[in-house]
XYZ file of C-alpha atoms in Angstrom:
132
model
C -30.375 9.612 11.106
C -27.039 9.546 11.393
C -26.857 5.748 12.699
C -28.986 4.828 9.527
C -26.375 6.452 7.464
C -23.375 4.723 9.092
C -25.170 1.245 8.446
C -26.005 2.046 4.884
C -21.910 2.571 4.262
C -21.020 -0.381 6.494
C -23.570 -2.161 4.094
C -22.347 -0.959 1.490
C -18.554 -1.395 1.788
C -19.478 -5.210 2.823
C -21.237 -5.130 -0.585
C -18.711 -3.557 -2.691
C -15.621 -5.168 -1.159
C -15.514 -8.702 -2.704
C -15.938 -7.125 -6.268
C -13.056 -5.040 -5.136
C -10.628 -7.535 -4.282
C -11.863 -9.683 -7.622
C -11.406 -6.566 -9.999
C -7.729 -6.019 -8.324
C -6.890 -9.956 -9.050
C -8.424 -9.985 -12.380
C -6.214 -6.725 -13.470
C -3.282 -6.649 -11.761
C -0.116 -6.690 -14.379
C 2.365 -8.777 -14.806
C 5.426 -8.065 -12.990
C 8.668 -6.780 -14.927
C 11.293 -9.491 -15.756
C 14.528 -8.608 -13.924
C 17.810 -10.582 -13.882
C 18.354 -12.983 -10.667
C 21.471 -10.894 -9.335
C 18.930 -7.977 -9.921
C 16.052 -9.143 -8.879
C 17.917 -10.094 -5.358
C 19.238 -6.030 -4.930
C 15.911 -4.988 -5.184
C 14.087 -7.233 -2.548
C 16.914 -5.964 -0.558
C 16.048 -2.692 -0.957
C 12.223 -3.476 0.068
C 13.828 -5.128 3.292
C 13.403 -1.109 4.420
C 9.665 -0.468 3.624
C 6.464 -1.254 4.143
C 3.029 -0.580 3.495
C 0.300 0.140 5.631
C -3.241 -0.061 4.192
C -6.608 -1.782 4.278
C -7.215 -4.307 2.206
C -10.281 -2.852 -0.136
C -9.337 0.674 0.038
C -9.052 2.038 -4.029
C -6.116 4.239 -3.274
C -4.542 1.147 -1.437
C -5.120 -1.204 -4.609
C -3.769 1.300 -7.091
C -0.405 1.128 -5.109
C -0.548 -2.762 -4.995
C -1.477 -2.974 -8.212
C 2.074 -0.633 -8.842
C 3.919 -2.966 -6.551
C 3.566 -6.249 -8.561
C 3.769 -4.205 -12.101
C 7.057 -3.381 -10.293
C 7.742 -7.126 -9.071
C 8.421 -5.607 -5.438
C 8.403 -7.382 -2.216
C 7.364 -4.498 -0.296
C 5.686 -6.268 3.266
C 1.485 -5.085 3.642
C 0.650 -3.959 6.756
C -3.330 -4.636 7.564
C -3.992 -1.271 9.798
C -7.733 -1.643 8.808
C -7.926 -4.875 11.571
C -4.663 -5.082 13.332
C -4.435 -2.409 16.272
C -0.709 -2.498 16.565
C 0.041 -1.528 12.904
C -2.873 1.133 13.224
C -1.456 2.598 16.467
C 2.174 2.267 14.536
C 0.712 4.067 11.783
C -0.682 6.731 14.191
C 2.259 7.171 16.247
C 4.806 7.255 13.299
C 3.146 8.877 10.433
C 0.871 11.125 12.644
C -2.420 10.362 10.987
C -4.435 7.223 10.169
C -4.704 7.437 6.722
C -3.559 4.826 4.154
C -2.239 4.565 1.869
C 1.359 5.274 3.820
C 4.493 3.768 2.447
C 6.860 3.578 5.843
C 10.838 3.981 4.372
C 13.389 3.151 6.744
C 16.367 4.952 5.605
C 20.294 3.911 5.798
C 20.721 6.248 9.017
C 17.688 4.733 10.741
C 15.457 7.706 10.237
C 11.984 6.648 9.326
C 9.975 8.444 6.449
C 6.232 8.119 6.206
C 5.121 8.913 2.800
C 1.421 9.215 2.043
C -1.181 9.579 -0.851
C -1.095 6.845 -3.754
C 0.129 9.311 -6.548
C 2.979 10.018 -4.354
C 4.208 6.693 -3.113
C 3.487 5.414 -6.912
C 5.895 8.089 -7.929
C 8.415 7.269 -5.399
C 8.263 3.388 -6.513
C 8.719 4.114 -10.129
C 11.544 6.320 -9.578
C 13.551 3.942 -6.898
C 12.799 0.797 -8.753
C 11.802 1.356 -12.145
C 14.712 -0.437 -14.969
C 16.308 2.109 -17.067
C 14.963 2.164 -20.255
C 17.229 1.667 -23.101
């Protein structure tokens, strides 16, 4: 029983994915306009992070989805199919779960920051243009 149920989701998911990655295409926003000199601080500042995810995961394409509404150049880290950002994932954050935003800070400490909600939060308030 249990094997038939672990085919039907395999199934599934190779079902569901393609509409997955068209629906996150189709709606992803527009990024914000920043100035050049502005633009160029803040792809510094992504220089530090990265994200580790898999490529059809909801969760995963809500924070994407966040990332170009934010016009960031944060580098995607595949740990659904490549075994050394899975094991890095593992090793660093402690868990195998994505989303996880990885944020190398100025002293060389590593944070590992997980849950959508939370990294989306994080984004907004790092790299989000003051209003006004």
């Amino acid at each position: 029983m249990r094997l038939i149920i672990r085919y039907f989701f395999r199934t599934l998911r190779l079902i569901l994915t393609p509409f997955m990655l068209i629906s996150e295409k189709i709606s992803t926003p527009e990024s914000i306009h920043r100035s050049p000199e502005e633009q160029a601080r803040v792809d510094r500042a992504c220089e530090n992070l990265a994200l580790y995810q898999f490529s059809a995961c909801p969760f995963c394409i809500k924070v994407r989805k966040e990332m170009a509404r934010l016009g960031l150049n944060i580098e995607t880290r595949d740990a659904q199919h490549d075994g050394t950002h899975r094991q890095a994932l593992a090793a660093g954050g402690g868990q195998i779960k994505v989303p996880c935003l990885l944020i190398r800070e100025d002293n060389n400490q590593e944070r590992w920051l997980y849950e959508s909600d939370d990294i989306k939060s994080w984004l907004q308030q790092q790299f989000e243009p003051a209003s006004g």
